[in-house]
mmCIF file of C-alpha atoms and ligand atoms in Angstrom:
data_model
loop_
_atom_site.group_PDB
_atom_site.id
_atom_site.type_symbol
_atom_site.label_atom_id
_atom_site.label_comp_id
_atom_site.label_asym_id
_atom_site.label_seq_id
_atom_site.Cartn_x
_atom_site.Cartn_y
_atom_site.Cartn_z
ATOM 1 C CA UNK A 1 64.814 95.960 99.228
ATOM 2 C CA UNK A 2 63.980 92.287 99.304
ATOM 3 C CA UNK A 3 66.327 89.510 98.367
ATOM 4 C CA UNK A 4 64.462 87.240 95.932
ATOM 5 C CA UNK A 5 65.277 83.730 97.057
ATOM 6 C CA UNK A 6 62.606 81.138 96.479
ATOM 7 C CA UNK A 7 61.734 79.638 99.846
ATOM 8 C CA UNK A 8 64.857 78.340 101.445
ATOM 9 C CA UNK A 9 66.492 76.957 98.305
ATOM 10 C CA UNK A 10 69.998 78.293 97.666
ATOM 11 C CA UNK A 11 69.748 81.456 95.550
ATOM 12 C CA UNK A 12 72.588 80.027 93.522
ATOM 13 C CA UNK A 13 75.110 77.416 94.459
ATOM 14 C CA UNK A 14 77.526 79.274 92.218
ATOM 15 C CA UNK A 15 77.710 82.768 93.697
ATOM 16 C CA UNK A 16 74.406 84.646 94.150
ATOM 17 C CA UNK A 17 74.132 85.405 90.415
ATOM 18 C CA UNK A 18 71.185 87.706 89.653
ATOM 19 C CA UNK A 19 70.365 88.223 93.332
ATOM 20 C CA UNK A 20 69.627 91.885 94.085
ATOM 21 C CA UNK A 21 71.315 92.804 97.377
ATOM 22 C CA UNK A 22 70.732 96.585 97.509
ATOM 23 C CA UNK A 23 69.311 99.636 95.821
ATOM 24 C CA UNK A 24 72.023 102.148 94.982
ATOM 25 C CA UNK A 25 72.364 105.581 93.431
ATOM 26 C CA UNK A 26 76.106 105.107 92.965
ATOM 27 C CA UNK A 27 76.682 103.010 89.855
ATOM 28 C CA UNK A 28 75.029 100.685 87.378
ATOM 29 C CA UNK A 29 76.593 97.909 85.307
ATOM 30 C CA UNK A 30 74.762 96.777 82.169
ATOM 31 C CA UNK A 31 76.612 93.596 81.281
ATOM 32 C CA UNK A 32 74.719 92.933 78.064
ATOM 33 C CA UNK A 33 75.213 96.440 76.649
ATOM 34 C CA UNK A 34 78.762 96.852 78.005
ATOM 35 C CA UNK A 35 77.745 100.061 79.766
ATOM 36 C CA UNK A 36 78.847 101.441 83.144
ATOM 37 C CA UNK A 37 77.164 104.456 84.735
ATOM 38 C CA UNK A 38 78.822 106.072 87.783
ATOM 39 C CA UNK A 39 76.876 108.732 89.726
ATOM 40 C CA UNK A 40 74.756 109.501 86.662
ATOM 41 C CA UNK A 41 77.629 109.641 84.138
ATOM 42 C CA UNK A 42 78.704 107.153 81.495
ATOM 43 C CA UNK A 43 82.160 106.012 82.590
ATOM 44 C CA UNK A 44 83.820 107.198 79.366
ATOM 45 C CA UNK A 45 82.401 110.701 79.900
ATOM 46 C CA UNK A 46 83.250 110.757 83.638
ATOM 47 C CA UNK A 47 86.859 109.771 82.903
ATOM 48 C CA UNK A 48 87.160 112.428 80.193
ATOM 49 C CA UNK A 49 85.686 115.280 82.272
ATOM 50 C CA UNK A 50 86.569 114.622 85.932
ATOM 51 C CA UNK A 51 89.765 114.162 87.871
ATOM 52 C CA UNK A 52 89.783 111.767 90.833
ATOM 53 C CA UNK A 53 88.682 114.456 93.280
ATOM 54 C CA UNK A 54 85.739 115.192 90.951
ATOM 55 C CA UNK A 55 84.707 111.543 90.953
ATOM 56 C CA UNK A 56 84.942 111.387 94.766
ATOM 57 C CA UNK A 57 82.692 114.453 95.056
ATOM 58 C CA UNK A 58 80.192 113.015 92.552
ATOM 59 C CA UNK A 59 80.008 109.720 94.467
ATOM 60 C CA UNK A 60 79.564 111.499 97.823
ATOM 61 C CA UNK A 61 76.767 113.631 96.370
ATOM 62 C CA UNK A 62 75.120 110.515 94.903
ATOM 63 C CA UNK A 63 75.381 108.804 98.312
ATOM 64 C CA UNK A 64 73.458 111.713 99.810
ATOM 65 C CA UNK A 65 76.364 113.160 101.792
ATOM 66 C CA UNK A 66 75.334 116.786 101.350
ATOM 67 C CA UNK A 67 78.026 118.241 103.622
ATOM 68 C CA UNK A 68 80.996 116.452 102.012
ATOM 69 C CA UNK A 69 83.708 118.772 100.707
ATOM 70 C CA UNK A 70 84.021 119.209 96.934
ATOM 71 C CA UNK A 71 86.256 121.174 94.567
ATOM 72 C CA UNK A 72 89.116 123.067 96.205
ATOM 73 C CA UNK A 73 87.905 122.145 99.705
ATOM 74 C CA UNK A 74 88.118 118.445 98.856
ATOM 75 C CA UNK A 75 91.553 118.839 97.308
ATOM 76 C CA UNK A 76 92.768 120.587 100.483
ATOM 77 C CA UNK A 77 91.117 118.031 102.774
ATOM 78 C CA UNK A 78 92.758 115.158 100.879
ATOM 79 C CA UNK A 79 96.098 116.953 101.119
ATOM 80 C CA UNK A 80 95.680 117.271 104.891
ATOM 81 C CA UNK A 81 94.691 113.613 105.139
ATOM 82 C CA UNK A 82 97.821 112.554 103.252
ATOM 83 C CA UNK A 83 99.963 114.668 105.569
ATOM 84 C CA UNK A 84 98.288 113.179 108.657
ATOM 85 C CA UNK A 85 98.757 109.644 107.327
ATOM 86 C CA UNK A 86 102.463 110.230 106.706
ATOM 87 C CA UNK A 87 103.007 110.344 110.491
ATOM 88 C CA UNK A 88 101.933 106.678 110.623
ATOM 89 C CA UNK A 89 104.391 105.537 107.947
ATOM 90 C CA UNK A 90 107.426 104.697 110.169
ATOM 91 C CA UNK A 91 105.321 102.395 112.363
ATOM 92 C CA UNK A 92 103.668 100.823 109.328
ATOM 93 C CA UNK A 93 106.980 100.099 107.626
ATOM 94 C CA UNK A 94 108.131 98.230 110.721
ATOM 95 C CA UNK A 95 104.930 96.218 111.001
ATOM 96 C CA UNK A 96 104.743 95.386 107.280
ATOM 97 C CA UNK A 97 108.421 94.776 106.564
ATOM 98 C CA UNK A 98 108.731 92.057 103.919
ATOM 99 C CA UNK A 99 104.975 91.690 103.371
ATOM 100 C CA UNK A 100 103.439 91.984 99.888
ATOM 101 C CA UNK A 101 102.298 95.568 99.159
ATOM 102 C CA UNK A 102 98.571 94.842 99.364
ATOM 103 C CA UNK A 103 98.986 93.067 102.692
ATOM 104 C CA UNK A 104 101.007 96.059 103.899
ATOM 105 C CA UNK A 105 98.175 98.354 102.833
ATOM 106 C CA UNK A 106 95.708 96.135 104.680
ATOM 107 C CA UNK A 107 97.836 96.476 107.840
ATOM 108 C CA UNK A 108 98.130 100.242 107.328
ATOM 109 C CA UNK A 109 94.428 100.876 106.886
ATOM 110 C CA UNK A 110 93.643 98.837 109.969
ATOM 111 C CA UNK A 111 95.824 101.242 111.991
ATOM 112 C CA UNK A 112 93.160 103.915 111.418
ATOM 113 C CA UNK A 113 90.454 103.966 114.064
ATOM 114 C CA UNK A 114 86.771 103.517 113.314
ATOM 115 C CA UNK A 115 86.013 106.597 115.430
ATOM 116 C CA UNK A 116 87.651 109.831 114.277
ATOM 117 C CA UNK A 117 86.826 113.474 113.644
ATOM 118 C CA UNK A 118 87.869 113.759 109.993
ATOM 119 C CA UNK A 119 85.384 112.308 107.453
ATOM 120 C CA UNK A 120 86.160 108.619 106.996
ATOM 121 C CA UNK A 121 86.328 108.608 103.208
ATOM 122 C CA UNK A 122 88.919 111.394 103.178
ATOM 123 C CA UNK A 123 91.069 109.812 105.895
ATOM 124 C CA UNK A 124 91.025 106.484 104.083
ATOM 125 C CA UNK A 125 91.729 107.918 100.625
ATOM 126 C CA UNK A 126 94.629 109.986 101.931
ATOM 127 C CA UNK A 127 96.106 107.106 103.909
ATOM 128 C CA UNK A 128 95.831 104.581 101.058
ATOM 129 C CA UNK A 129 97.854 106.781 98.697
ATOM 130 C CA UNK A 130 100.555 107.561 101.288
ATOM 131 C CA UNK A 131 100.855 103.959 102.513
ATOM 132 C CA UNK A 132 100.967 102.453 99.011
ATOM 133 C CA UNK A 133 103.706 104.830 97.878
ATOM 134 C CA UNK A 134 105.764 104.310 101.050
ATOM 135 C CA UNK A 135 105.390 100.508 100.928
ATOM 136 C CA UNK A 136 106.498 100.429 97.268
ATOM 137 C CA UNK A 137 109.576 102.508 98.040
ATOM 138 C CA UNK A 138 110.415 100.423 101.130
ATOM 139 C CA UNK A 139 110.270 97.263 98.982
ATOM 140 C CA UNK A 140 113.059 98.826 96.912
ATOM 141 C CA UNK A 141 115.016 99.901 99.988
ATOM 142 C CA UNK A 142 114.116 103.583 99.543
ATOM 143 C CA UNK A 143 112.969 106.050 102.204
ATOM 144 C CA UNK A 144 109.401 107.369 102.053
ATOM 145 C CA UNK A 145 108.724 110.693 100.336
ATOM 146 C CA UNK A 146 106.534 113.156 102.237
ATOM 147 C CA UNK A 147 103.245 114.219 100.632
ATOM 148 C CA UNK A 148 102.651 117.702 99.237
ATOM 149 C CA UNK A 149 99.327 118.810 100.700
ATOM 150 C CA UNK A 150 98.837 121.378 97.926
ATOM 151 C CA UNK A 151 99.092 118.896 95.042
ATOM 152 C CA UNK A 152 96.325 116.957 93.319
ATOM 153 C CA UNK A 153 95.788 113.447 94.667
ATOM 154 C CA UNK A 154 97.014 111.500 91.602
ATOM 155 C CA UNK A 155 99.902 113.906 91.070
ATOM 156 C CA UNK A 156 101.039 113.614 94.690
ATOM 157 C CA UNK A 157 100.798 109.833 94.666
ATOM 158 C CA UNK A 158 103.132 109.600 91.658
ATOM 159 C CA UNK A 159 105.523 112.048 93.319
ATOM 160 C CA UNK A 160 105.523 110.106 96.603
ATOM 161 C CA UNK A 161 106.110 106.886 94.651
ATOM 162 C CA UNK A 162 109.005 108.115 92.538
ATOM 163 C CA UNK A 163 110.510 110.965 94.504
ATOM 164 C CA UNK A 164 110.299 113.192 91.429
ATOM 165 C CA UNK A 165 107.417 114.965 89.690
ATOM 166 C CA UNK A 166 105.343 113.086 87.118
ATOM 167 C CA UNK A 167 104.517 114.514 83.693
ATOM 168 C CA UNK A 168 101.094 116.017 82.944
ATOM 169 C CA UNK A 169 100.345 113.063 80.638
ATOM 170 C CA UNK A 170 101.115 110.605 83.444
ATOM 171 C CA UNK A 171 98.953 112.495 85.921
ATOM 172 C CA UNK A 172 96.088 112.546 83.381
ATOM 173 C CA UNK A 173 96.465 108.812 82.772
ATOM 174 C CA UNK A 174 96.385 107.999 86.495
ATOM 175 C CA UNK A 175 93.359 110.253 87.001
ATOM 176 C CA UNK A 176 91.578 108.490 84.104
ATOM 177 C CA UNK A 177 92.369 105.125 85.707
ATOM 178 C CA UNK A 178 91.272 106.142 89.200
ATOM 179 C CA UNK A 179 88.026 107.748 88.023
ATOM 180 C CA UNK A 180 87.164 104.726 85.872
ATOM 181 C CA UNK A 181 87.580 102.177 88.678
ATOM 182 C CA UNK A 182 86.080 104.372 91.416
ATOM 183 C CA UNK A 183 82.909 102.290 91.575
ATOM 184 C CA UNK A 184 81.354 99.270 89.893
ATOM 185 C CA UNK A 185 77.982 98.095 91.161
ATOM 186 C CA UNK A 186 77.647 95.231 93.603
ATOM 187 C CA UNK A 187 80.993 93.529 93.034
ATOM 188 C CA UNK A 188 82.460 91.171 95.652
ATOM 189 C CA UNK A 189 84.447 93.794 97.585
ATOM 190 C CA UNK A 190 81.636 96.365 97.561
ATOM 191 C CA UNK A 191 79.204 93.729 98.799
ATOM 192 C CA UNK A 192 81.700 92.872 101.547
ATOM 193 C CA UNK A 193 81.906 96.553 102.538
ATOM 194 C CA UNK A 194 78.122 96.816 102.646
ATOM 195 C CA UNK A 195 77.744 93.645 104.734
ATOM 196 C CA UNK A 196 80.214 95.002 107.295
ATOM 197 C CA UNK A 197 78.719 98.515 107.187
ATOM 198 C CA UNK A 198 75.283 97.017 107.770
ATOM 199 C CA UNK A 199 76.454 95.712 111.162
ATOM 200 C CA UNK A 200 77.507 99.320 112.028
ATOM 201 C CA UNK A 201 81.078 98.129 112.621
ATOM 202 C CA UNK A 202 82.406 101.398 111.160
ATOM 203 C CA UNK A 203 83.832 102.606 107.864
ATOM 204 C CA UNK A 204 87.459 101.623 108.411
ATOM 205 C CA UNK A 205 86.442 98.054 109.288
ATOM 206 C CA UNK A 206 84.234 97.908 106.191
ATOM 207 C CA UNK A 207 87.059 99.116 103.950
ATOM 208 C CA UNK A 208 89.661 96.742 105.414
ATOM 209 C CA UNK A 209 87.223 93.878 104.752
ATOM 210 C CA UNK A 210 86.600 95.121 101.219
ATOM 211 C CA UNK A 211 90.340 95.228 100.536
ATOM 212 C CA UNK A 212 90.638 91.614 101.680
ATOM 213 C CA UNK A 213 87.977 90.632 99.134
ATOM 214 C CA UNK A 214 89.578 92.745 96.400
ATOM 215 C CA UNK A 215 92.972 91.114 96.638
ATOM 216 C CA UNK A 216 91.884 87.708 95.286
ATOM 217 C CA UNK A 217 92.955 86.909 91.716
ATOM 218 C CA UNK A 218 89.343 86.395 90.633
ATOM 219 C CA UNK A 219 88.584 90.035 91.579
ATOM 220 C CA UNK A 220 91.251 92.763 91.848
ATOM 221 C CA UNK A 221 94.332 90.589 91.964
ATOM 222 C CA UNK A 222 94.389 89.747 88.232
ATOM 223 C CA UNK A 223 96.587 92.508 86.725
ATOM 224 C CA UNK A 224 99.872 91.175 88.119
ATOM 225 C CA UNK A 225 99.186 87.759 86.555
ATOM 226 C CA UNK A 226 98.239 89.501 83.262
ATOM 227 C CA UNK A 227 101.747 90.948 83.101
ATOM 228 C CA UNK A 228 103.245 87.595 84.090
ATOM 229 C CA UNK A 229 101.338 86.067 81.166
ATOM 230 C CA UNK A 230 102.615 88.682 78.695
ATOM 231 C CA UNK A 231 106.155 88.104 79.931
ATOM 232 C CA UNK A 232 105.870 84.333 79.745
ATOM 233 C CA UNK A 233 104.559 84.507 76.177
ATOM 234 C CA UNK A 234 107.460 86.782 75.431
ATOM 235 C CA UNK A 235 107.316 86.992 71.639
ATOM 236 C CA UNK A 236 104.683 87.014 68.896
ATOM 237 C CA UNK A 237 105.587 83.604 67.548
ATOM 238 C CA UNK A 238 104.743 82.029 70.942
ATOM 239 C CA UNK A 239 101.308 83.580 71.404
ATOM 240 C CA UNK A 240 99.069 80.907 69.933
ATOM 241 C CA UNK A 241 100.927 77.890 71.270
ATOM 242 C CA UNK A 242 101.186 79.433 74.754
ATOM 243 C CA UNK A 243 97.465 80.173 74.901
ATOM 244 C CA UNK A 244 96.484 76.771 73.537
ATOM 245 C CA UNK A 245 98.706 75.003 76.052
ATOM 246 C CA UNK A 246 97.385 77.113 78.959
ATOM 247 C CA UNK A 247 93.743 76.487 78.074
ATOM 248 C CA UNK A 248 94.325 72.780 77.433
ATOM 249 C CA UNK A 249 95.797 72.587 80.950
ATOM 250 C CA UNK A 250 92.620 74.119 82.412
ATOM 251 C CA UNK A 251 94.158 77.532 83.203
ATOM 252 C CA UNK A 252 92.093 80.709 83.265
ATOM 253 C CA UNK A 253 93.469 83.495 81.131
ATOM 254 C CA UNK A 254 93.839 86.498 83.424
ATOM 255 C CA UNK A 255 92.140 89.651 82.148
ATOM 256 C CA UNK A 256 89.320 87.778 80.407
ATOM 257 C CA UNK A 257 85.816 86.877 81.553
ATOM 258 C CA UNK A 258 83.420 88.616 83.888
ATOM 259 C CA UNK A 259 80.430 87.589 85.948
ATOM 260 C CA UNK A 260 78.312 90.495 84.696
ATOM 261 C CA UNK A 261 79.821 91.734 81.412
ATOM 262 C CA UNK A 262 79.023 89.351 78.596
ATOM 263 C CA UNK A 263 80.525 91.770 76.077
ATOM 264 C CA UNK A 264 83.704 93.817 76.253
ATOM 265 C CA UNK A 265 84.144 95.658 79.568
ATOM 266 C CA UNK A 266 83.797 99.388 78.694
ATOM 267 C CA UNK A 267 86.618 100.221 81.119
ATOM 268 C CA UNK A 268 89.052 98.208 78.988
ATOM 269 C CA UNK A 269 88.566 100.760 76.207
ATOM 270 C CA UNK A 270 89.133 103.750 78.519
ATOM 271 C CA UNK A 271 92.441 102.210 79.635
ATOM 272 C CA UNK A 272 93.433 101.137 76.138
ATOM 273 C CA UNK A 273 92.931 104.735 74.987
ATOM 274 C CA UNK A 274 94.796 106.169 78.006
ATOM 275 C CA UNK A 275 97.807 103.882 77.606
ATOM 276 C CA UNK A 276 97.939 104.488 73.861
ATOM 277 C CA UNK A 277 98.071 108.265 74.453
ATOM 278 C CA UNK A 278 100.614 107.877 77.257
ATOM 279 C CA UNK A 279 103.007 105.588 75.402
ATOM 280 C CA UNK A 280 102.242 106.667 71.852
ATOM 281 C CA UNK A 281 101.212 103.040 71.241
ATOM 282 C CA UNK A 282 104.607 101.527 72.031
ATOM 283 C CA UNK A 283 105.667 97.944 71.336
ATOM 284 C CA UNK A 284 104.420 96.647 74.715
ATOM 285 C CA UNK A 285 100.922 98.013 73.983
ATOM 286 C CA UNK A 286 100.921 96.573 70.442
ATOM 287 C CA UNK A 287 102.051 93.205 71.804
ATOM 288 C CA UNK A 288 99.313 93.257 74.447
ATOM 289 C CA UNK A 289 96.747 93.947 71.701
ATOM 290 C CA UNK A 290 97.990 91.001 69.634
ATOM 291 C CA UNK A 291 97.792 88.724 72.678
ATOM 292 C CA UNK A 292 94.270 89.993 73.385
ATOM 293 C CA UNK A 293 93.049 89.208 69.865
ATOM 294 C CA UNK A 294 94.596 85.733 69.957
ATOM 295 C CA UNK A 295 93.271 85.059 73.482
ATOM 296 C CA UNK A 296 89.713 85.938 72.481
ATOM 297 C CA UNK A 297 89.940 83.593 69.500
ATOM 298 C CA UNK A 298 91.433 80.820 71.665
ATOM 299 C CA UNK A 299 88.722 81.276 74.327
ATOM 300 C CA UNK A 300 85.964 81.109 71.697
ATOM 301 C CA UNK A 301 87.431 77.845 70.469
ATOM 302 C CA UNK A 302 88.090 76.327 73.904
ATOM 303 C CA UNK A 303 84.850 77.507 75.556
ATOM 304 C CA UNK A 304 82.320 77.750 72.727
ATOM 305 C CA UNK A 305 79.365 77.931 75.151
ATOM 306 C CA UNK A 306 80.760 80.794 77.288
ATOM 307 C CA UNK A 307 80.661 84.498 76.451
ATOM 308 C CA UNK A 308 84.115 85.497 77.599
ATOM 309 C CA UNK A 309 85.488 88.895 76.597
ATOM 310 C CA UNK A 310 88.245 91.251 77.714
ATOM 311 C CA UNK A 311 87.802 92.633 81.230
ATOM 312 C CA UNK A 312 89.260 95.819 82.613
ATOM 313 C CA UNK A 313 92.123 94.093 84.413
ATOM 314 C CA UNK A 314 93.801 93.350 81.095
ATOM 315 C CA UNK A 315 94.498 96.973 80.152
ATOM 316 C CA UNK A 316 94.771 98.024 83.805
ATOM 317 C CA UNK A 317 97.902 95.913 83.860
ATOM 318 C CA UNK A 318 99.352 97.501 80.744
ATOM 319 C CA UNK A 319 98.407 101.048 81.783
ATOM 320 C CA UNK A 320 99.749 100.825 85.334
ATOM 321 C CA UNK A 321 102.931 99.197 84.082
ATOM 322 C CA UNK A 322 103.407 102.136 81.700
ATOM 323 C CA UNK A 323 102.992 104.448 84.702
ATOM 324 C CA UNK A 324 105.812 102.642 86.490
ATOM 325 C CA UNK A 325 103.576 101.127 89.176
ATOM 326 C CA UNK A 326 105.319 98.016 90.531
ATOM 327 C CA UNK A 327 103.502 94.787 89.633
ATOM 328 C CA UNK A 328 103.039 93.882 93.270
ATOM 329 C CA UNK A 329 101.306 97.237 93.902
ATOM 330 C CA UNK A 330 98.647 97.166 91.197
ATOM 331 C CA UNK A 331 95.915 95.834 93.491
ATOM 332 C CA UNK A 332 96.750 98.512 96.079
ATOM 333 C CA UNK A 333 96.486 101.249 93.456
ATOM 334 C CA UNK A 334 93.117 99.786 92.432
ATOM 335 C CA UNK A 335 92.083 99.950 96.114
ATOM 336 C CA UNK A 336 93.315 103.570 96.416
ATOM 337 C CA UNK A 337 90.698 104.481 93.812
ATOM 338 C CA UNK A 338 87.946 102.032 94.743
ATOM 339 C CA UNK A 339 87.905 103.369 98.322
ATOM 340 C CA UNK A 340 85.903 106.232 96.782
ATOM 341 C CA UNK A 341 83.161 103.790 95.784
ATOM 342 C CA UNK A 342 83.427 101.574 98.854
ATOM 343 C CA UNK A 343 83.078 104.491 101.282
ATOM 344 C CA UNK A 344 80.140 105.905 99.299
ATOM 345 C CA UNK A 345 78.455 102.494 99.526
ATOM 346 C CA UNK A 346 79.136 102.446 103.270
ATOM 347 C CA UNK A 347 77.452 105.866 103.640
ATOM 348 C CA UNK A 348 74.507 104.699 101.546
ATOM 349 C CA UNK A 349 74.200 101.419 103.449
ATOM 350 C CA UNK A 350 74.358 103.157 106.823
ATOM 351 C CA UNK A 351 71.746 105.687 105.688
ATOM 352 C CA UNK A 352 69.171 103.413 104.109
ATOM 353 C CA UNK A 353 70.162 99.783 104.599
ATOM 354 C CA UNK A 354 69.205 97.066 107.074
ATOM 355 C CA UNK A 355 71.415 94.402 108.616
ATOM 356 C CA UNK A 356 72.294 91.999 105.784
ATOM 357 C CA UNK A 357 71.547 88.522 106.994
ATOM 358 C CA UNK A 358 70.757 85.881 104.373
ATOM 359 C CA UNK A 359 69.704 82.301 105.017
ATOM 360 C CA UNK A 360 71.421 79.016 104.335
ATOM 361 C CA UNK A 361 70.023 75.538 103.701
ATOM 362 C CA UNK A 362 71.293 72.913 106.128
ATOM 363 C CA UNK A 363 72.380 69.773 104.268
ATOM 364 C CA UNK A 364 74.317 68.113 107.126
ATOM 365 C CA UNK A 365 73.295 65.235 109.397
ATOM 366 C CA UNK A 366 70.456 65.628 111.949
ATOM 367 C CA UNK A 367 70.883 64.332 115.525
ATOM 368 C CA UNK A 368 67.772 62.127 115.104
ATOM 369 C CA UNK A 369 69.202 60.437 111.967
ATOM 370 C CA UNK A 370 66.750 62.192 109.660
ATOM 371 C CA UNK A 371 67.904 62.427 106.012
ATOM 372 C CA UNK A 372 69.507 65.732 104.936
ATOM 373 C CA UNK A 373 67.261 68.204 103.080
HETATM 374 N N1 COA B 1 89.983 81.814 80.994
HETATM 375 C C1 COA B 1 89.590 80.558 80.690
HETATM 376 N N2 COA B 1 88.363 80.095 80.957
HETATM 377 C C2 COA B 1 87.517 80.932 81.554
HETATM 378 C C3 COA B 1 87.851 82.266 81.882
HETATM 379 C C4 COA B 1 89.146 82.685 81.584
HETATM 380 N N3 COA B 1 89.554 83.933 81.877
HETATM 381 N N4 COA B 1 86.801 82.877 82.472
HETATM 382 C C5 COA B 1 85.827 81.949 82.514
HETATM 383 N N5 COA B 1 86.252 80.795 81.961
HETATM 384 C C6 COA B 1 85.506 79.559 81.790
HETATM 385 C C7 COA B 1 85.379 78.802 83.106
HETATM 386 O O1 COA B 1 86.480 77.928 83.315
HETATM 387 C C8 COA B 1 84.092 78.064 82.893
HETATM 388 O O2 COA B 1 84.358 76.954 82.067
HETATM 389 P P1 COA B 1 83.599 75.543 82.315
HETATM 390 O O3 COA B 1 82.155 75.857 82.151
HETATM 391 O O4 COA B 1 84.169 74.658 81.267
HETATM 392 O O5 COA B 1 83.953 75.160 83.717
HETATM 393 C C9 COA B 1 83.251 79.043 82.080
HETATM 394 O O6 COA B 1 84.169 79.888 81.412
HETATM 395 C C10 COA B 1 82.323 79.895 82.935
HETATM 396 O O7 COA B 1 83.121 80.470 83.950
HETATM 397 P P2 COA B 1 82.589 80.873 85.396
HETATM 398 O O8 COA B 1 83.607 80.462 86.403
HETATM 399 O O9 COA B 1 81.186 80.381 85.587
HETATM 400 O O10 COA B 1 82.510 82.405 85.277
HETATM 401 P P3 COA B 1 82.435 83.366 86.498
HETATM 402 O O11 COA B 1 81.370 84.330 86.204
HETATM 403 O O12 COA B 1 82.349 82.685 87.810
HETATM 404 O O13 COA B 1 83.878 83.978 86.467
HETATM 405 C C11 COA B 1 85.677 85.351 86.470
HETATM 406 C C12 COA B 1 84.178 85.259 86.243
HETATM 407 C C13 COA B 1 86.113 86.803 86.361
HETATM 408 C C14 COA B 1 85.997 84.838 87.908
HETATM 409 C C15 COA B 1 86.400 84.467 85.435
HETATM 410 O O14 COA B 1 86.054 84.888 84.132
HETATM 411 C C16 COA B 1 87.909 84.456 85.620
HETATM 412 O O15 COA B 1 88.411 83.680 86.431
HETATM 413 N N6 COA B 1 88.652 85.325 84.864
HETATM 414 C C17 COA B 1 90.082 85.412 84.999
HETATM 415 C C18 COA B 1 90.469 86.282 86.194
HETATM 416 C C19 COA B 1 90.209 87.761 85.931
HETATM 417 O O16 COA B 1 90.503 88.286 84.871
HETATM 418 N N7 COA B 1 89.666 88.400 86.973
HETATM 419 C C20 COA B 1 89.358 89.839 86.933
HETATM 420 C C21 COA B 1 87.894 90.061 86.818
HETATM 421 S S1 COA B 1 87.495 91.764 86.578
#
């Protein structure tokens, strides 16, 4: 696949917009139609018909990994991977004591070697769930809860997090979330994973790099600030004045805007539906909806030339809060699911891709005093 830059001019000073960096069979984002296809399925249909293990198997098949376990074999392999990762938890908790959860997860994943017998995607998925749950509990002064290798992945994560079983509705909601965010085209973290994979550095290195890209507030770090915003607004009578003041001060409203989607992010609707079912549309959800409506109106007024709509982080925040996921852990839970997509992209990149090595245009001084380009 070629990268269409014209000569040696910058493809875009503002972030490689519209540059095609890879061919992929994994997912497709149509930003004008508000459509997301993952491994041949519309995201709404995938979330309604597959659990997380099903999405992992679909992504592996799409990546051309014919021998990857699926069905019961995948469920068992993930269970074994969680049990293996639990042995690393005491060391991780020492290393990551006091660190934010996502930084703790970054430390934990980097403890895994790039060379190992078990398939990389399964090792990483198992470890991410175990480490995130243990780090959350440690932050509250609680001891880690051992995984149950027989349980489903989402179910076991909630159990390890809380120390008690989750309800069927909660497990369904977490599965819907994890399936929906399992992959999303050539976003910043996936591109990072593919750049690292293209050097043949190994899957664990690629995924640690991807997590570093994910954690920024302009990518996967927005949900925490969405909840902070809802809390700061506090009550209905403050909504409009709070938003107006924030926009007048040049702030970005977290949970709104997207580089590719110019209409509503289809994942926002999957999460809105899931959280409405889970909470029976409680007051927090109704408040979030009122803030959303007011924020869209305020953005249209403040940025009349921009097409800014709700992105998935907005209802991610509300859904994961309803599931009792600590605010500081939302990005790690996103990563737990997105590892499915990242590792599939790594497999695809290693199978068909070349070293990714773009050009830059030198605009600095020349030793002979020549003017910059
Ligand atoms: N709130 C207020 N203004 C916003 C905005 C937001 N959420 N998103 C974009 N804008 C404004 C920008 O300030 C810019 O205004 P300007 O032209 O007056 O400078 C204009 O809209 C275009 O924004 P731009 O930065 O070119 O868009 P982008 O494609 O680079 O940004 C995001 C996409 C996601 C980084 C951006 O929308 C954002 O910061 N959103 C909030 C964070 C968030 O929700 N992240 C999760 C993404 S899934």
